[in-house]
N, CA and C of each residue as an Amber inpcrd file, in Angstrom:
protein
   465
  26.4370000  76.1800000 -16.8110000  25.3220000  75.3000000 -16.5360000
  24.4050000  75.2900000 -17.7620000  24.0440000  73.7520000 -18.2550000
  23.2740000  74.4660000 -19.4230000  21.6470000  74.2770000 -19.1270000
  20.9820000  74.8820000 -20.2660000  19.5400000  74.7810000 -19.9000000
  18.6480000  74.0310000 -20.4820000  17.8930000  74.1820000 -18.9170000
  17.2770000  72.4770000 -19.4000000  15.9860000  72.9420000 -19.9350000
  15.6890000  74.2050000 -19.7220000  13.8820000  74.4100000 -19.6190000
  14.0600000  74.4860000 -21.6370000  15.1040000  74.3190000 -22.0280000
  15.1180000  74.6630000 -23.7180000  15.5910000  73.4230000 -24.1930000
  15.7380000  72.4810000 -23.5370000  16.4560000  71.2550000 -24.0700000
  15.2820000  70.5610000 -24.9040000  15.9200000  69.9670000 -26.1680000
  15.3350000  69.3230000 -27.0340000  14.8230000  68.0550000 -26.4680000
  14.5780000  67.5250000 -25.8740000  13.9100000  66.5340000 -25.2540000
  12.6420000  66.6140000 -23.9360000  11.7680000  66.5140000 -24.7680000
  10.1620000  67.1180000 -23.6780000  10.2510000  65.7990000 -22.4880000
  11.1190000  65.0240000 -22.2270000  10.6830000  64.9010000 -21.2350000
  12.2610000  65.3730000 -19.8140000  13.1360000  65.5750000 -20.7130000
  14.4970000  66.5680000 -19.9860000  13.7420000  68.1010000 -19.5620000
  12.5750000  68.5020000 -20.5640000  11.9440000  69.7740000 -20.0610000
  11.0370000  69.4710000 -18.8400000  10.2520000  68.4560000 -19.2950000
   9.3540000  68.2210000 -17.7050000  10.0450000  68.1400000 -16.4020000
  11.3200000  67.5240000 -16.5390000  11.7480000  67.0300000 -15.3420000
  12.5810000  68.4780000 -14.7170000  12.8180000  68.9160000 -15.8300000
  13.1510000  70.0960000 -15.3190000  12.1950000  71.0900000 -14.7080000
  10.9090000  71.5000000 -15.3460000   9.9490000  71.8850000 -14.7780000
   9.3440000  71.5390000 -13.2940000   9.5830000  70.2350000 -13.3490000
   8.5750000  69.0510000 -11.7890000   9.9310000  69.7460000 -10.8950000
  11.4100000  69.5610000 -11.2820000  12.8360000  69.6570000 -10.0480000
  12.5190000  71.3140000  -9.6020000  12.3930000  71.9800000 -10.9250000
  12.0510000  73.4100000 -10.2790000  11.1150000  73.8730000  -9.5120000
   9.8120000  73.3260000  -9.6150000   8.6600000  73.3750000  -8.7630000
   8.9060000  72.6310000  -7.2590000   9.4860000  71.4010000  -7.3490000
   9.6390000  71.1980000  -5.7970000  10.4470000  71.6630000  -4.8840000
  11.5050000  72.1110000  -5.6380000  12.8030000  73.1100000  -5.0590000
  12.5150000  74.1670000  -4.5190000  11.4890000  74.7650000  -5.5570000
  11.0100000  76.3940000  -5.2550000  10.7980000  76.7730000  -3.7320000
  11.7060000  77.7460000  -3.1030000  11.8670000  78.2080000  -2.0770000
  12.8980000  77.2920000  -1.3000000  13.5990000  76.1200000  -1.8870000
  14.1990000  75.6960000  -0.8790000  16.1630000  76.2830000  -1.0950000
  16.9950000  76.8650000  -0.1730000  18.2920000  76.7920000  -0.3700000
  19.3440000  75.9160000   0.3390000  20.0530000  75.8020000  -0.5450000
  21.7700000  74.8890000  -0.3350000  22.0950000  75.8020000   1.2720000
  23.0380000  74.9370000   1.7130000  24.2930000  75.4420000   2.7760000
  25.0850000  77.1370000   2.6410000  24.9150000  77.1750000   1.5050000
  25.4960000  78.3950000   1.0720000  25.0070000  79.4270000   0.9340000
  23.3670000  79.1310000   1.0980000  22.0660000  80.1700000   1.0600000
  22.3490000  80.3710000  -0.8870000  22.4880000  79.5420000  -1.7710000
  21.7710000  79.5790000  -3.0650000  20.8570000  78.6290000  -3.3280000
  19.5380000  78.9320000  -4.4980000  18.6970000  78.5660000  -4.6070000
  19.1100000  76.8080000  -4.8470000  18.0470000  76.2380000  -4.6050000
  19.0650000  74.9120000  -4.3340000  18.4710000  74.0390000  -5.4180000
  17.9340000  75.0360000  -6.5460000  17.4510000  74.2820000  -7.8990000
  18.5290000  74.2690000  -8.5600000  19.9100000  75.2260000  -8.4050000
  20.9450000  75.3920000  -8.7140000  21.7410000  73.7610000  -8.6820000
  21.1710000  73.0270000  -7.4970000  22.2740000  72.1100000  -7.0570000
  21.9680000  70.7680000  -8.3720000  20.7740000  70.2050000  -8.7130000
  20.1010000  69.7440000  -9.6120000  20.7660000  70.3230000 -10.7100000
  20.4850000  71.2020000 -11.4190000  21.0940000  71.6610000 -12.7080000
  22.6510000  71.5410000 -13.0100000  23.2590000  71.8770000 -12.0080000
  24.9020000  71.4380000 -11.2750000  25.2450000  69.8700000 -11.8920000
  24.1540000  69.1000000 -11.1530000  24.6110000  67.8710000 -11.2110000
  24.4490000  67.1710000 -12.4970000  22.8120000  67.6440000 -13.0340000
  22.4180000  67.0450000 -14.5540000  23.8060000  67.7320000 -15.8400000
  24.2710000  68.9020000 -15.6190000  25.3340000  69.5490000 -16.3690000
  26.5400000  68.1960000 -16.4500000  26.6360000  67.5260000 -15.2990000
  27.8770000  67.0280000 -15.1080000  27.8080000  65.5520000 -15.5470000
  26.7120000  65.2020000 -15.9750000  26.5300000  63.5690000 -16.1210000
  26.2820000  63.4940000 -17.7870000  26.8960000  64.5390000 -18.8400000
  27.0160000  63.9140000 -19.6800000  25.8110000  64.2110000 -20.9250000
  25.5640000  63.5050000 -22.0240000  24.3100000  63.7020000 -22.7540000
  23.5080000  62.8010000 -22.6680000  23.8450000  62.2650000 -21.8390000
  22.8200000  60.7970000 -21.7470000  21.6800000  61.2030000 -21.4580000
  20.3940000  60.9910000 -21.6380000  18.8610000  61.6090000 -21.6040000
  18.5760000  61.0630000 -20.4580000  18.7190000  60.0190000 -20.0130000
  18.4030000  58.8350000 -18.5930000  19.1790000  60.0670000 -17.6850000
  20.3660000  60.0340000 -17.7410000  21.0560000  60.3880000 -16.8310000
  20.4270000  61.9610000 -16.3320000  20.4210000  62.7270000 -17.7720000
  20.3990000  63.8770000 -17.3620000  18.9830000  64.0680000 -16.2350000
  17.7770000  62.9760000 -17.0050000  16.5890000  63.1380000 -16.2350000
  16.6950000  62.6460000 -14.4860000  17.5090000  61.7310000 -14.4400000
  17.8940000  61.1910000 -13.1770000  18.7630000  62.4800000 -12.4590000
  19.3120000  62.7640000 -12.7330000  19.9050000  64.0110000 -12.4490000
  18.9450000  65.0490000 -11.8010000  18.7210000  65.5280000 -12.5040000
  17.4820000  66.6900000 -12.4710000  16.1810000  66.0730000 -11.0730000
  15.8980000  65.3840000 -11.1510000  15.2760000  64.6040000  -9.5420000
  15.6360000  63.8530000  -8.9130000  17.1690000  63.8140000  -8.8550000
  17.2470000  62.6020000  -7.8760000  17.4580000  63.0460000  -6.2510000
  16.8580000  64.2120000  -6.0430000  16.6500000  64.9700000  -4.6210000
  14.9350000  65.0410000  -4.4100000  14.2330000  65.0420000  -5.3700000
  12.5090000  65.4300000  -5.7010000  11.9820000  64.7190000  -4.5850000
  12.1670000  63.6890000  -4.4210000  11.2220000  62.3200000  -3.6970000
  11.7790000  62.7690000  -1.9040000  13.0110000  62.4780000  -1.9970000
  14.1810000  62.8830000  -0.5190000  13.4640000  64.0540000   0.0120000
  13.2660000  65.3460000  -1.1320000  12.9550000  66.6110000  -0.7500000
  11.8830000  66.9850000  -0.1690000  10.9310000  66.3060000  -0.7070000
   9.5990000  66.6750000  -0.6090000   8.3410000  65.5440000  -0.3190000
   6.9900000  65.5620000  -0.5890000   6.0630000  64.6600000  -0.6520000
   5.6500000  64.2640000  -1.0600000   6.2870000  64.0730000  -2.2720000
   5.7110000  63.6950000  -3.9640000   6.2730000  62.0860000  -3.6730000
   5.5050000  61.3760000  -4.3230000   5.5860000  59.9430000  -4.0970000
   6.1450000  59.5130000  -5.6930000   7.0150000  58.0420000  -6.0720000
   7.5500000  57.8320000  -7.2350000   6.1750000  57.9320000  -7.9300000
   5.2010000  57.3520000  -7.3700000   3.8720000  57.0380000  -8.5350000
   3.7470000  58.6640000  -8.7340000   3.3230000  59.4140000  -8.0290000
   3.2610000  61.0480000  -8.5240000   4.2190000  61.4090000  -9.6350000
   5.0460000  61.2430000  -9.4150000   6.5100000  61.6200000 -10.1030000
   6.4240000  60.7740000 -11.7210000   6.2500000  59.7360000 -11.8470000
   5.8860000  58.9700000 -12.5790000   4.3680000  59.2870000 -13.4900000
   3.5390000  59.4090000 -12.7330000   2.5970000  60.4520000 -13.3010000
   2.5810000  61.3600000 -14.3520000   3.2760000  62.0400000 -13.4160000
   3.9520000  63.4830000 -14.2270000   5.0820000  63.5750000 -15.7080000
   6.1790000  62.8300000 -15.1470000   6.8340000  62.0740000 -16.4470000
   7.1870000  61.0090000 -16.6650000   6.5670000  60.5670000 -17.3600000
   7.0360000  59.0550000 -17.9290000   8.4110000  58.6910000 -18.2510000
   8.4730000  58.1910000 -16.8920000  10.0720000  57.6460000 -16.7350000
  10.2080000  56.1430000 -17.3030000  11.2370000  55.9890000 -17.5130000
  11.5890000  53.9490000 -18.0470000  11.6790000  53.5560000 -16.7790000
  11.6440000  52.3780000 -16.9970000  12.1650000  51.3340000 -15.6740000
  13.0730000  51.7440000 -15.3420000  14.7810000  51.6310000 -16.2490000
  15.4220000  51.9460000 -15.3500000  15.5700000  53.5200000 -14.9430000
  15.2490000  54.3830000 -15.1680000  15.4880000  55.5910000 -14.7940000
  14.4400000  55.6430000 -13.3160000  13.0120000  55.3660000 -13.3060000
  12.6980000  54.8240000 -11.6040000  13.3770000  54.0170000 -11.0340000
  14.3540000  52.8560000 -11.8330000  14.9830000  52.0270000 -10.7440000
  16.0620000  52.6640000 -10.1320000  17.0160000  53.3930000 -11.0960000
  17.9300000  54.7070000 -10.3970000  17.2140000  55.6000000  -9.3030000
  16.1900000  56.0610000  -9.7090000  15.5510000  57.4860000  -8.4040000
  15.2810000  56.4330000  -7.5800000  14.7910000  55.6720000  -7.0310000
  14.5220000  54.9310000  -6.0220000  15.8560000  54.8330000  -5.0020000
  16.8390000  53.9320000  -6.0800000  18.1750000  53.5440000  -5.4720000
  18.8110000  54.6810000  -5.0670000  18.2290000  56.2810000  -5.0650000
  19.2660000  57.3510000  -5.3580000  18.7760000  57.5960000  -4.1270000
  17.4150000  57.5190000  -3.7090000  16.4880000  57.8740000  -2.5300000
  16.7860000  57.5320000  -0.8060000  17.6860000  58.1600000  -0.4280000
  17.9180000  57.6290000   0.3650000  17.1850000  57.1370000   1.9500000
  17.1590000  56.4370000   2.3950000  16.1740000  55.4920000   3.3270000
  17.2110000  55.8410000   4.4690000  16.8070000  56.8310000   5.4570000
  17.5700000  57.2720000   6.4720000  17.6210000  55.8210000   7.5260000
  17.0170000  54.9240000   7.2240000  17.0390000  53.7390000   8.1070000
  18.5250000  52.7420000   7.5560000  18.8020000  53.1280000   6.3910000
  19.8720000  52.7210000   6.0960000  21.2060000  53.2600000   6.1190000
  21.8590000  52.8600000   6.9050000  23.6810000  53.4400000   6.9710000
  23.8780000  54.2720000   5.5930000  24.3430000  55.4440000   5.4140000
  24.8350000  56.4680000   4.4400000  25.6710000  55.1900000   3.4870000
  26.8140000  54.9700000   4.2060000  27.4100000  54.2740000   3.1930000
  27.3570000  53.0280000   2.7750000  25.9250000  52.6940000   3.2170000
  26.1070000  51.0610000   2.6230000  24.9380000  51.7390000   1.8520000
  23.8870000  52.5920000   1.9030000  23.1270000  52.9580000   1.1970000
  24.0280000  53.2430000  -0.0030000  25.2560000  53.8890000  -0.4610000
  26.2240000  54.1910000  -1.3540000  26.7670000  52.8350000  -2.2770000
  26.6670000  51.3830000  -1.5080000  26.9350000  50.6060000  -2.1240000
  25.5560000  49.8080000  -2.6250000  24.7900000  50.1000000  -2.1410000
  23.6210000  50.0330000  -3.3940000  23.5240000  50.9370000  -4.2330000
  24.0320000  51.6460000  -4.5630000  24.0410000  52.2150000  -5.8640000
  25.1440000  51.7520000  -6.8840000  26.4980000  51.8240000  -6.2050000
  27.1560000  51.2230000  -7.1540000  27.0030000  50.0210000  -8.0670000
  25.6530000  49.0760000  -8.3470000  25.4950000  48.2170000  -8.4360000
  24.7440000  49.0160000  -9.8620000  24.2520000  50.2210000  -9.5540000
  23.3450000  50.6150000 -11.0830000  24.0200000  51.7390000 -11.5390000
  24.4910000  51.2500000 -13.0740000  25.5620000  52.3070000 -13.5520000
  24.7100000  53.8190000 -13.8500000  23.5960000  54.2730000 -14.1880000
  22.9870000  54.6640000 -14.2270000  22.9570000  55.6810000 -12.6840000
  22.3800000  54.9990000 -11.4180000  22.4720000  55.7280000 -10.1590000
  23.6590000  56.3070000  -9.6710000  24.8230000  55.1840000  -9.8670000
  26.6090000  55.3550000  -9.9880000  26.7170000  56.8050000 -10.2210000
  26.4090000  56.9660000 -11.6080000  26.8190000  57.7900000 -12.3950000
  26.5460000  59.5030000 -11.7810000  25.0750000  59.2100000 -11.6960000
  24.2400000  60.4230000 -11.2480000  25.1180000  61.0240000  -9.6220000
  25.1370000  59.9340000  -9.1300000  25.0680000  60.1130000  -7.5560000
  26.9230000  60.5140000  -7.2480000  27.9480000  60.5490000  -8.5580000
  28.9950000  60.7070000  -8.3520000  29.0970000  62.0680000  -8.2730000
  28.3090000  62.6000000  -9.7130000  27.9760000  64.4470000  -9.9430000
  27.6070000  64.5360000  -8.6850000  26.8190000  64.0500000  -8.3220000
  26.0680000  65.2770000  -6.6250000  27.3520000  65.1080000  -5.7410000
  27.9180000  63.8350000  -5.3620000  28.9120000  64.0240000  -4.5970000
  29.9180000  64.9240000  -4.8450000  30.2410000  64.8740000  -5.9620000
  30.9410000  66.3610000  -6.7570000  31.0310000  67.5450000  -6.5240000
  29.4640000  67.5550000  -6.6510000  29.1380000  68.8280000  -5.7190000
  28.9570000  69.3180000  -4.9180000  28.0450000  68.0090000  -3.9620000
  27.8930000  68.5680000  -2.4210000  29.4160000  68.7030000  -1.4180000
  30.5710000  68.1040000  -2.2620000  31.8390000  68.5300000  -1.9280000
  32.4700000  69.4840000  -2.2210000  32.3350000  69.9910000  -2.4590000
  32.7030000  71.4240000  -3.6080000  32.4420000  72.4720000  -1.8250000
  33.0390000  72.4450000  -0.9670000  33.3790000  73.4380000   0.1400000
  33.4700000  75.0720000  -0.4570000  33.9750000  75.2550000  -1.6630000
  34.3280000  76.2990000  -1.7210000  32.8220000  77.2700000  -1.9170000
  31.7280000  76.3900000  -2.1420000  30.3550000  77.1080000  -2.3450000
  30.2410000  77.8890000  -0.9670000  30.6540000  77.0080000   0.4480000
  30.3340000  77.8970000   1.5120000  30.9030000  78.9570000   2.2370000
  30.5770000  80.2310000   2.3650000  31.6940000  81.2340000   3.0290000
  32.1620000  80.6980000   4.1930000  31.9290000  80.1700000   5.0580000
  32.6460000  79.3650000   6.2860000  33.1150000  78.2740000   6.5840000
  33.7290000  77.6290000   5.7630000  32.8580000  76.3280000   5.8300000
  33.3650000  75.3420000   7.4120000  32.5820000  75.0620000   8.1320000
  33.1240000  74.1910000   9.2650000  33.5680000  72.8140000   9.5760000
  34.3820000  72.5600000  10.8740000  34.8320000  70.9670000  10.6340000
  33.3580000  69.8740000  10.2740000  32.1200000  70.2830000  10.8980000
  31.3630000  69.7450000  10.0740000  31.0100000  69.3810000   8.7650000
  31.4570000  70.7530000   7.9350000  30.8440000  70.2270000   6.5190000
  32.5190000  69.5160000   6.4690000  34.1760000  69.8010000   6.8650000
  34.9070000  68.9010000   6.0950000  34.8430000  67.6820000   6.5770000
  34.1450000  67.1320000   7.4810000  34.0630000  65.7810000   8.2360000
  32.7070000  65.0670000   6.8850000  31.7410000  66.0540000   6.2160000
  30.8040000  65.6370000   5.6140000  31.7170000  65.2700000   4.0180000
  32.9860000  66.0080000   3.5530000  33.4720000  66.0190000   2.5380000
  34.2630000  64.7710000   2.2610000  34.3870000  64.5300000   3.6070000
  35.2790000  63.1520000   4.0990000  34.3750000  61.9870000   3.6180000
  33.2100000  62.3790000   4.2330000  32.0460000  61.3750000   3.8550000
  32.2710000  60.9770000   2.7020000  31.9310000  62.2110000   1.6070000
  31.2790000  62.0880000   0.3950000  32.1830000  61.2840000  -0.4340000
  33.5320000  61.5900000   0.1210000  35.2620000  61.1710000  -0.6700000
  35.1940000  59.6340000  -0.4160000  34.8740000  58.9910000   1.0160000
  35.1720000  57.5930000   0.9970000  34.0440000  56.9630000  -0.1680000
  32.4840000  58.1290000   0.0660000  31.4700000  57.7200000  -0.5930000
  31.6770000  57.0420000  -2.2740000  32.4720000  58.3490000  -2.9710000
  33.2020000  57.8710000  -4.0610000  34.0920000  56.9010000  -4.2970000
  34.9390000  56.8710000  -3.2150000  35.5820000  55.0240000  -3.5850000
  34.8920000  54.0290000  -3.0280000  33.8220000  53.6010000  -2.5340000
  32.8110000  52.8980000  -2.7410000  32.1870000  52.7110000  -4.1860000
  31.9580000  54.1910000  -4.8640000  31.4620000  53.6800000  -6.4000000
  32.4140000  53.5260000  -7.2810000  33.8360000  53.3910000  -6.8840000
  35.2690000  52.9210000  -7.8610000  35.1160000  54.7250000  -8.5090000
  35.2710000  55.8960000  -8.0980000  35.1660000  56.8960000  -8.6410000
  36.2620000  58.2080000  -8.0810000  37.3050000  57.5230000  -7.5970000
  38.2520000  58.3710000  -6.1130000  38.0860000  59.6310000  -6.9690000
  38.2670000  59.7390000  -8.1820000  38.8500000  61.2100000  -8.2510000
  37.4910000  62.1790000  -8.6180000  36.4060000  61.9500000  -8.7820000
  35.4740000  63.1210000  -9.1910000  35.0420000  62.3760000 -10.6570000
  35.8800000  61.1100000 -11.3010000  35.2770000  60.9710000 -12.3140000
  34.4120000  60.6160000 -12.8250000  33.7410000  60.9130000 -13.7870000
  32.0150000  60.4920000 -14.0940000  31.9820000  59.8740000 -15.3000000
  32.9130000  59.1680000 -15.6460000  32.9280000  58.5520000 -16.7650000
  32.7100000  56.9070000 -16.7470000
């Protein structure tokens, strides 16, 4: 996993700073710190600076009570990197997987949201894992061929 709190780009450090602060105290399925899951995903999307920052919060808003304008506040994001966290944000009023095909529409959100599926599939993190989470893995798998991505790829 590499690190972000040293990364040459002050605003890849902020976002890393803001993902760690809202995380703080919260854990994954597996009972690990679940700032872990963020760093996981920004590792996997590449050197792209957009991406990695999209990466690094695209749970912040979902997670917690921080609003985009807060978030925005804090680091000065581009257009499209708020237009990704928004699209990444999911609106429990909207079906999981059609919420999935609004993203495929922003290569940018695509991209980000393939790493997390990546990971939040990754079963082997949990010591038990139940027909629940493989019924959720099922999810995440059709989720990916919705973004044209069957195999895990993030390219």
């Amino acid at each position: 996993m590499k690190n972000f709190a040293k990364h040459a780009d002050g605003r890849v450090r902020r976002a890393f700073e803001v993902a760690k602060k809202i995380h703080a105290g919260q854990f994954d399925k597996g009972g690990v710190e679940y700032i872990n899951h963020p760093l996981t995903v920004a590792s996997n999307v590449g050197e792209n600076i957009s991406a990695i920052i999209v990466a690094l919060l695209h749970d912040t808003v979902e997670d917690s009570a921080k609003t985009f304008d807060e978030l925005q506040a804090e680091i000065p994001l581009t257009a499209d990197e708020l237009h990704a966290l928004k699209l990444l944000t999911h609106d429990e009023k909207i079906p999981y997987l059609e919420y999935v095909a609004q993203i495929k529409s922003n290569e940018l959100a695509a991209k980000v949201k393939a790493a997390d599926l990546k990971h939040n599939s990754d079963l082997s993190r949990l010591k038990n894992p139940t027909e629940k989470d493989f019924a959720r893995a099922e999810k995440y798998r059709l989720a990916l061929e919705i973004l044209g991505r069957k195999n895990f790829d993030n390219d």
